[in-house]
PDB file of C-alpha atoms in Angstrom:
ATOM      1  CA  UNK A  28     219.516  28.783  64.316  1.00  0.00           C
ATOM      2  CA  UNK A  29     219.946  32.250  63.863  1.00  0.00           C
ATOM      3  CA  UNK A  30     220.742  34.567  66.665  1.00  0.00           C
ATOM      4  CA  UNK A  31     219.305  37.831  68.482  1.00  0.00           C
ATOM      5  CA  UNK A  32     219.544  40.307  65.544  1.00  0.00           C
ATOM      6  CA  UNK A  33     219.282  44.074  66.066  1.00  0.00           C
ATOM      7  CA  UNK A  34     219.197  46.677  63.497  1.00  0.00           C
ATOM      8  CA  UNK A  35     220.492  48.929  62.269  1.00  0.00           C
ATOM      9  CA  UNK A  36     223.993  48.485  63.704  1.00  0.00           C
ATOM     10  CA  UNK A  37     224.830  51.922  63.499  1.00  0.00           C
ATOM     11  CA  UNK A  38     222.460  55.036  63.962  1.00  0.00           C
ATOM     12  CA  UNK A  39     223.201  58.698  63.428  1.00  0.00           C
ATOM     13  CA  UNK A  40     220.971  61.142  64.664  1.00  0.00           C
ATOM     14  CA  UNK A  41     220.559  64.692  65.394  1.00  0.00           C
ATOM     15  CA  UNK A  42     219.523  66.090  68.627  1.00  0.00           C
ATOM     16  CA  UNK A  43     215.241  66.057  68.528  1.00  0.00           C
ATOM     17  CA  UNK A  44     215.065  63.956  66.000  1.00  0.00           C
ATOM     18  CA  UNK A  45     213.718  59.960  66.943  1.00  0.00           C
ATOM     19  CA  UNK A  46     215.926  57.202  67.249  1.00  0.00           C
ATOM     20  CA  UNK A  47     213.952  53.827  66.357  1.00  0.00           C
ATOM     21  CA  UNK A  48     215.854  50.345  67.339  1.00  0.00           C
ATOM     22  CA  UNK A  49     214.847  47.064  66.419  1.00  0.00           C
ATOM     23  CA  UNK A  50     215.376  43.662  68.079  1.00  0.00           C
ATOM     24  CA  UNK A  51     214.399  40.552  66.536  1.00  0.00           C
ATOM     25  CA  UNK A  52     214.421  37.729  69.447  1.00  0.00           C
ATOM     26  CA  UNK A  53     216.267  34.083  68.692  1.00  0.00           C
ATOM     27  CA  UNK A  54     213.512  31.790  67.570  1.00  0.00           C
ATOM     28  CA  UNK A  55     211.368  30.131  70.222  1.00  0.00           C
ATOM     29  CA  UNK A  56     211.933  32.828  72.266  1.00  0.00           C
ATOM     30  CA  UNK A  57     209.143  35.242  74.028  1.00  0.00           C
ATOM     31  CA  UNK A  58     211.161  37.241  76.632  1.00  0.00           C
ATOM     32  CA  UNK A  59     213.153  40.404  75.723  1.00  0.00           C
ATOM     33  CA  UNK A  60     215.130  43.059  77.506  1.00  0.00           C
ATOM     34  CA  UNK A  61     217.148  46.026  76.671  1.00  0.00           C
ATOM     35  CA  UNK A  62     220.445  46.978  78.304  1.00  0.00           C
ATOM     36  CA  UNK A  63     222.323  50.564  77.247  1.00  0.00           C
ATOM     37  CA  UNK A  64     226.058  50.858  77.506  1.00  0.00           C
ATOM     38  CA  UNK A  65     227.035  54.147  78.133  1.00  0.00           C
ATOM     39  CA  UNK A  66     230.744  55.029  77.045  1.00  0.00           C
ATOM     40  CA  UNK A  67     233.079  54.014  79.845  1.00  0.00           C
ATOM     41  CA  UNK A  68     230.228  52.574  81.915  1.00  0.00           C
ATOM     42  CA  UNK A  69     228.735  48.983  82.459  1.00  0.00           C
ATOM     43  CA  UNK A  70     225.921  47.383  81.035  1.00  0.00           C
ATOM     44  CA  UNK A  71     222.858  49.044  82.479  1.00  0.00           C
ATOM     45  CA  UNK A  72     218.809  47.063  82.272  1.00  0.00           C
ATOM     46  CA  UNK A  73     216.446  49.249  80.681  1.00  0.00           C
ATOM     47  CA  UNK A  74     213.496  47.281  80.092  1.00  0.00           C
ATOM     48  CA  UNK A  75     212.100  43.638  80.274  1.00  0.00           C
ATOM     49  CA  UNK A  76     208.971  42.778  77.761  1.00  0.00           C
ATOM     50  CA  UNK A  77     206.658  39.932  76.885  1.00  0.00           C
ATOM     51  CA  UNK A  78     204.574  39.834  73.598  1.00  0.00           C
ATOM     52  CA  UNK A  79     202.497  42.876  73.955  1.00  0.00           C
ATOM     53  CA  UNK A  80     203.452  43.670  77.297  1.00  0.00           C
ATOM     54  CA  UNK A  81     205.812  45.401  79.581  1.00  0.00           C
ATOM     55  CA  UNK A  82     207.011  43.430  82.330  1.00  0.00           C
ATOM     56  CA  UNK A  83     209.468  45.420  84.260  1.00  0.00           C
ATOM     57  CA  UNK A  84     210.694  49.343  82.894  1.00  0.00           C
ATOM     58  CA  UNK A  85     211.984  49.909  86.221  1.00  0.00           C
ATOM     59  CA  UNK A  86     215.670  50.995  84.197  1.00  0.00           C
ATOM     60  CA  UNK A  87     213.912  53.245  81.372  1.00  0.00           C
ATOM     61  CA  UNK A  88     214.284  57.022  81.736  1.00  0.00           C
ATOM     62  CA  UNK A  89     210.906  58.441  82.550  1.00  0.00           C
ATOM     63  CA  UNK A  90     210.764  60.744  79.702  1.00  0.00           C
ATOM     64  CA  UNK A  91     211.274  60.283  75.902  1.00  0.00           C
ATOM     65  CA  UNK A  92     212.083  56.953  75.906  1.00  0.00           C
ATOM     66  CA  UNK A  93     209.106  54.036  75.293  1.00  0.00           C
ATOM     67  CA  UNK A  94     209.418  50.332  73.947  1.00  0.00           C
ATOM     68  CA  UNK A  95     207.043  47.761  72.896  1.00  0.00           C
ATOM     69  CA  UNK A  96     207.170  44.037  71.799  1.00  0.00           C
ATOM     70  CA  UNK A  97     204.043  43.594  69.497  1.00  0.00           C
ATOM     71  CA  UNK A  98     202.358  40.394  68.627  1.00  0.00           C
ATOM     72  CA  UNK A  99     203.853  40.509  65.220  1.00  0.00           C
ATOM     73  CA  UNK A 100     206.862  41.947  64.304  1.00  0.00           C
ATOM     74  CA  UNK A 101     210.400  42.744  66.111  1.00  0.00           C
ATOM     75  CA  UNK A 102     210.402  44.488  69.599  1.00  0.00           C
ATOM     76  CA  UNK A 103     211.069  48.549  69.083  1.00  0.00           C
ATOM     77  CA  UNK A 104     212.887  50.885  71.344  1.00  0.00           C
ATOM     78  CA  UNK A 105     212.098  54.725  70.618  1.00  0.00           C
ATOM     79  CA  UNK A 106     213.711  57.424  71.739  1.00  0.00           C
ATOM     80  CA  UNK A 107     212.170  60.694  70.900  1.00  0.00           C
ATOM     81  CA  UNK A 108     213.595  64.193  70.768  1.00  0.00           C
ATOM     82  CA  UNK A 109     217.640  62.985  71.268  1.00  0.00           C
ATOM     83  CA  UNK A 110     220.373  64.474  73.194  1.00  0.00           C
ATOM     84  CA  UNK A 111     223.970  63.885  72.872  1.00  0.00           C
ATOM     85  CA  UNK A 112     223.529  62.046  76.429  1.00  0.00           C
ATOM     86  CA  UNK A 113     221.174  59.211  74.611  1.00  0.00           C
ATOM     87  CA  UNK A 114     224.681  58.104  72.682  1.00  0.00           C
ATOM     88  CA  UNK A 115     225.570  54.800  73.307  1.00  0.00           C
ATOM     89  CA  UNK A 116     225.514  51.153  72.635  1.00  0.00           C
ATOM     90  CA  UNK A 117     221.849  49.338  72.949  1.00  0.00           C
ATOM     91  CA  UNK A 118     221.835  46.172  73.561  1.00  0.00           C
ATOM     92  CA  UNK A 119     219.297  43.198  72.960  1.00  0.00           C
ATOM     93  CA  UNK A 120     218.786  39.847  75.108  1.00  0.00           C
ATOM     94  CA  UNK A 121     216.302  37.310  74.756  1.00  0.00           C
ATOM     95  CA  UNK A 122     215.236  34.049  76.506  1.00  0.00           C
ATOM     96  CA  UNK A 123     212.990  31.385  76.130  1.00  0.00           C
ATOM     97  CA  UNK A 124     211.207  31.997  79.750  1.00  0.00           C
ATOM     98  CA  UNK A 125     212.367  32.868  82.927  1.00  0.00           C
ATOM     99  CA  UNK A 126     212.785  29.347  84.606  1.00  0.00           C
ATOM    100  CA  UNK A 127     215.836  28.698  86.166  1.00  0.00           C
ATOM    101  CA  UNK A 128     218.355  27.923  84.111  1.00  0.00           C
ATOM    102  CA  UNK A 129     217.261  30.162  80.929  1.00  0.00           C
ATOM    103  CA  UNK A 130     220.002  32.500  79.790  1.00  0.00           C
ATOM    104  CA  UNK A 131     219.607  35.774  78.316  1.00  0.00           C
ATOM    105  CA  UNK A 132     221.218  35.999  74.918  1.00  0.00           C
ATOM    106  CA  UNK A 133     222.872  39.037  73.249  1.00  0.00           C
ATOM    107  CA  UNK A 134     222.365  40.846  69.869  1.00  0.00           C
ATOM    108  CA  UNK A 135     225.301  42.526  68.613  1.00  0.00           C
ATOM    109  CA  UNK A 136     223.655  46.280  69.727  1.00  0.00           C
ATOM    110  CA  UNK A 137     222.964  49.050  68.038  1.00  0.00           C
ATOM    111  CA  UNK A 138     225.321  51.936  68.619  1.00  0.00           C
ATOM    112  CA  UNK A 139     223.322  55.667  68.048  1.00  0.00           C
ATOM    113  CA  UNK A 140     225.581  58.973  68.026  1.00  0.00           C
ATOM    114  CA  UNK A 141     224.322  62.401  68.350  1.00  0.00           C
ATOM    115  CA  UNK A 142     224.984  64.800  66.902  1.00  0.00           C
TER     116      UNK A 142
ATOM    117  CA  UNK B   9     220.785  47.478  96.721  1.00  0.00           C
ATOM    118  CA  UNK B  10     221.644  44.634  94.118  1.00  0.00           C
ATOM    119  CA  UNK B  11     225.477  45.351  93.387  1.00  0.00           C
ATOM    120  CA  UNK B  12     228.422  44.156  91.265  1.00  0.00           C
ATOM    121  CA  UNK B  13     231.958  44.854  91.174  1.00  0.00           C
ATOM    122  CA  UNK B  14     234.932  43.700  89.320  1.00  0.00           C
ATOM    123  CA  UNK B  15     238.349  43.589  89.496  1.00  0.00           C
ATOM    124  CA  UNK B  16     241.058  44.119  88.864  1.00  0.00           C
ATOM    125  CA  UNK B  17     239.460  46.725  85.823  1.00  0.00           C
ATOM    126  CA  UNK B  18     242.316  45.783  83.375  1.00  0.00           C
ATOM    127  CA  UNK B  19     245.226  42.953  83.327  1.00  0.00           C
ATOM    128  CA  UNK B  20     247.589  42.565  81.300  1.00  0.00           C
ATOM    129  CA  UNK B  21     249.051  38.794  80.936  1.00  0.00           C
ATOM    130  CA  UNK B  22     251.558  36.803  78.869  1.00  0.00           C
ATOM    131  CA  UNK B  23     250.953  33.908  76.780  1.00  0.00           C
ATOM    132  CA  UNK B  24     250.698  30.855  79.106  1.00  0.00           C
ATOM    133  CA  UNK B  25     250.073  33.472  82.285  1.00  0.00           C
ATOM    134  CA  UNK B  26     247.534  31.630  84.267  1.00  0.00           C
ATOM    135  CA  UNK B  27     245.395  34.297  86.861  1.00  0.00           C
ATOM    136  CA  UNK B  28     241.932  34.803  88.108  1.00  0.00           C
ATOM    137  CA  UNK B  29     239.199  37.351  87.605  1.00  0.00           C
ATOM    138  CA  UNK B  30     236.837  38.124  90.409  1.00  0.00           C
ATOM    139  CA  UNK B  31     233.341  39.588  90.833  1.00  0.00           C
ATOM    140  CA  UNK B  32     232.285  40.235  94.141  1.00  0.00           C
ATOM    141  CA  UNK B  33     228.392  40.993  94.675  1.00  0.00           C
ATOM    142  CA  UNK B  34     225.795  41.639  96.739  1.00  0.00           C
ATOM    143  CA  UNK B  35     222.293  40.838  96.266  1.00  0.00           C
ATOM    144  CA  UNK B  36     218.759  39.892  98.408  1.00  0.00           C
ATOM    145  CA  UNK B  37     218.931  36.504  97.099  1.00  0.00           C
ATOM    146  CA  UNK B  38     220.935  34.924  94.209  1.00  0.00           C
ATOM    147  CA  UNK B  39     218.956  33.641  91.428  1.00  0.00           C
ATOM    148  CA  UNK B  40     222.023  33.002  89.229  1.00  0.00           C
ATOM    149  CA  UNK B  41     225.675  34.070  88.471  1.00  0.00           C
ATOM    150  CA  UNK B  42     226.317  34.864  84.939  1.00  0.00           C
ATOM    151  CA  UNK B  43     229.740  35.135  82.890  1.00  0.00           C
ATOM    152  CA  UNK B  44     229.777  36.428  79.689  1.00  0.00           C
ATOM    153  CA  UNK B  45     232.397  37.561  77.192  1.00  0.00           C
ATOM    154  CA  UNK B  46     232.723  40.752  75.617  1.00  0.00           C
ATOM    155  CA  UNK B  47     234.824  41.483  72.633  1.00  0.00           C
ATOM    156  CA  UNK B  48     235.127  45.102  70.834  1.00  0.00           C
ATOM    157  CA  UNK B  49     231.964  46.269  68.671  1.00  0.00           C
ATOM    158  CA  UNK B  50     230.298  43.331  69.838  1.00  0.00           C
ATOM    159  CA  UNK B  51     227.320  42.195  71.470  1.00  0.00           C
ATOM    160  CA  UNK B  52     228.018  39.680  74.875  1.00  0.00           C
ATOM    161  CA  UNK B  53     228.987  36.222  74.491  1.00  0.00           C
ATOM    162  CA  UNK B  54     227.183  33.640  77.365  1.00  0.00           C
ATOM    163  CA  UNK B  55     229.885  32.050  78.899  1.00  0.00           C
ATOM    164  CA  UNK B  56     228.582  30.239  82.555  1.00  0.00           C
ATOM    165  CA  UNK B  57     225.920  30.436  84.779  1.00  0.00           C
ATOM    166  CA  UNK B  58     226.346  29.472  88.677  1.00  0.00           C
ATOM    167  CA  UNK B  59     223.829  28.986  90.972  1.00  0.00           C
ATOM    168  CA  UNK B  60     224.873  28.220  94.427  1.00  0.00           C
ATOM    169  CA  UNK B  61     227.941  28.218  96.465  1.00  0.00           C
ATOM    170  CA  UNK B  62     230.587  25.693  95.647  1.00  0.00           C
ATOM    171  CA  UNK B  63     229.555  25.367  92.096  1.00  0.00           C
ATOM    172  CA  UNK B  64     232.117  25.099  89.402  1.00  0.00           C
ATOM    173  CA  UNK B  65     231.969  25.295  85.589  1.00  0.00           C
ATOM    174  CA  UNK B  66     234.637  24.518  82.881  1.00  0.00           C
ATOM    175  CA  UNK B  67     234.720  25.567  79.594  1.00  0.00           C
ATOM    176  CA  UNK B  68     238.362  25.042  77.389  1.00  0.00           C
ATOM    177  CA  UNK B  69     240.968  27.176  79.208  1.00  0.00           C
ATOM    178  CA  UNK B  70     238.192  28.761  81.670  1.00  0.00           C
ATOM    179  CA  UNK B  71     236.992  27.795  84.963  1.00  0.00           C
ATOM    180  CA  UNK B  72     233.834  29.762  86.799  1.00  0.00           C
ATOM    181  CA  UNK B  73     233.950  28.876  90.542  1.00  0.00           C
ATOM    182  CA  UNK B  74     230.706  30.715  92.961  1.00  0.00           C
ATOM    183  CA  UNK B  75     230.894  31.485  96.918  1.00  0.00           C
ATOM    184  CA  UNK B  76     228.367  33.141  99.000  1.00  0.00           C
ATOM    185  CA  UNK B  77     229.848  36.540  98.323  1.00  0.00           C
ATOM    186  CA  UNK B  78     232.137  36.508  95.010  1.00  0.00           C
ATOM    187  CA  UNK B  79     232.828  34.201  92.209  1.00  0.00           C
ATOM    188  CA  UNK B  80     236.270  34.132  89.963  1.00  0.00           C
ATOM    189  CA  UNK B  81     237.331  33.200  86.629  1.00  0.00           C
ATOM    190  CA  UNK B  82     240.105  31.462  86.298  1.00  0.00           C
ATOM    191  CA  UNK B  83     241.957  31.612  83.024  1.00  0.00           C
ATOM    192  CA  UNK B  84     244.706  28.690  82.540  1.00  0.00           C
ATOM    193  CA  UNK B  85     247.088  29.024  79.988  1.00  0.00           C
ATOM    194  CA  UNK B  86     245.566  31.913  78.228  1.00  0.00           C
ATOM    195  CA  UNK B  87     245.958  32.415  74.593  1.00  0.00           C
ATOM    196  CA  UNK B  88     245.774  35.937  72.548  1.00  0.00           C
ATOM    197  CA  UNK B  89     242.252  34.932  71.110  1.00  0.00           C
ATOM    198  CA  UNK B  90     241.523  35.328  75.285  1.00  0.00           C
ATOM    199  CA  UNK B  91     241.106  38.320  74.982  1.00  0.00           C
ATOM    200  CA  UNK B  92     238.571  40.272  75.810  1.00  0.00           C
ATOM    201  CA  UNK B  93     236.252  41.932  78.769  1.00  0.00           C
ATOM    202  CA  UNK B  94     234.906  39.582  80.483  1.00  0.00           C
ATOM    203  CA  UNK B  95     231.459  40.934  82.419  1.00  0.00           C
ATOM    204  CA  UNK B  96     229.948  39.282  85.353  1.00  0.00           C
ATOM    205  CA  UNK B  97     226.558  39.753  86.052  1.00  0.00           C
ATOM    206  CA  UNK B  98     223.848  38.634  88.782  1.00  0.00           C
ATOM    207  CA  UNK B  99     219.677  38.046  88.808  1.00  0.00           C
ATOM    208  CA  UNK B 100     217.755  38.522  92.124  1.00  0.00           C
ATOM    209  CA  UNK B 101     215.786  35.735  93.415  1.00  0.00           C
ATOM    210  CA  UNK B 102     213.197  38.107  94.815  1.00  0.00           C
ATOM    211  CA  UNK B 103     212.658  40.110  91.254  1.00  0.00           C
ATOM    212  CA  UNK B 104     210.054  39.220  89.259  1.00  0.00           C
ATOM    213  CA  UNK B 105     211.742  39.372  86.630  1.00  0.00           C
ATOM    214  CA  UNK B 106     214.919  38.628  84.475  1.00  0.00           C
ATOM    215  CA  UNK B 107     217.050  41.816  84.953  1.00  0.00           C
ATOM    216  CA  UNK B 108     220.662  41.194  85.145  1.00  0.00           C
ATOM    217  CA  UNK B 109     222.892  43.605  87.315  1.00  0.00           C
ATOM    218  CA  UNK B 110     226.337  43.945  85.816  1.00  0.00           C
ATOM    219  CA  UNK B 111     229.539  44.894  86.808  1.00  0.00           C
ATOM    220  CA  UNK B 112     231.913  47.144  85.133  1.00  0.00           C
ATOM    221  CA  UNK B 113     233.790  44.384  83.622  1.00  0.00           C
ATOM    222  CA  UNK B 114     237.850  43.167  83.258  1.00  0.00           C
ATOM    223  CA  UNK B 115     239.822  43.506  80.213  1.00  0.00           C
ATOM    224  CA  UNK B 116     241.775  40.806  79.651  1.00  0.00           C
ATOM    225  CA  UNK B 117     244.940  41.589  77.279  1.00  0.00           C
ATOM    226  CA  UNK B 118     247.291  38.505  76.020  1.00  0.00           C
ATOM    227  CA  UNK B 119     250.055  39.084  74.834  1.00  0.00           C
ATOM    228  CA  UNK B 120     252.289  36.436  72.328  1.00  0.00           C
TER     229      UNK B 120
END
């Protein structure tokens, strides 16, 4: 059973270009969040989504970032226009519901630099 | 405010060293007490969830205990492949949803 996979594992962008992350949840499950690890800093929620909809965004920056979990496909987190304060490690979880007892699983992250 | 911390922020031990790791929080209502794992370039590893005071969990040479206001790992006989940072995190009863609120994490170094 394979795991949460994210992809690409490395990113390189320039500042104002788009940054495009892609999270693939473990099969089975429907629930999604993103965490960012920030260089010398904990583990931080960004987002929480179901298929085709956004739970709880209560951790995303109000501007330039956005994220969606479509029907089809893997879940996306965009980040427009980048600044060298978007570098960092993003992380996937996913769980199979949120009933007691269901533990959020890790992808390996994605780790975008900006240059 | 939902809060974590952790300490101590690094420790150093020897092969066979036995110590503890604590995670002291704060929170409206505890939903659950996670441990996970964390090595270098790597996504987290689930280790334990705890859900109520006086709960205990064993895995190998680790042992997650929970109290009303903190929770420790306890590391017996630790072996180099121990290490690590090791990142405790908690959920909120009263959130709707599944966010986790994690500390800043303890890195473990064994030495042979």
């Amino acid at each position: 059973n394979a795991g949460v996979m994210q992809n690409p594992r490395h990113l390189v962008r320039r500042r104002g270009q788009e940054a495009r992350l892609r999270c693939s949840p473990m099969k089975g499950h429907s629930h999604v969040y993103w965490y960012r690890q920030l260089p010398e800093e904990g583990l931080k929620f960004m987002v929480y989504l179901q298929k085709e909809n956004i739970i709880d965004e209560s951790g995303m920056p109000k501007e330039r970032f956005s994220a969606e979990f479509p029907k089809e496909g893997p879940s996306i987190l965009r980040i427009q226009q980048v600044v060298r304060g978007d570098s960092a490690a993003y992380f996937c979880a996913s769980s199979p519901s949120l009933a007691k007892g269901d533990t959020q699983y890790f992808g390996p992250g994605t780790r975008l630099t900006v240059l | 405010e939902d809060q974590v911390t952790q300490s101590p922020e690094a420790l150093r031990l020897q092969e066979g060293e036995s110590s503890s790791l604590n995670c002291s929080y704060t929170v409206s209502g505890l939903r659950g007490l996670f441990w996970y794992r964390q090595d270098p370039g790597k996504g987290p590893e689930f280790l334990f969830t705890l859900y109520s005071a006086g709960e205990e969990k064993e895995k190998e040479r680790l042992k997650a205990t929970l109290t009303k206001k903190e929770s420790f790992l306890h590391i017996t006989a630790p072996k180099p492949e121990d290490s690590a940072t090791y990142l405790c995190a908690v959920r909120d009863l009263y959130n709707q949803g599944g966010k986790l609120i994690f500390g800043q994490g303890t890195e473990l170094s064994v030495k042979p």
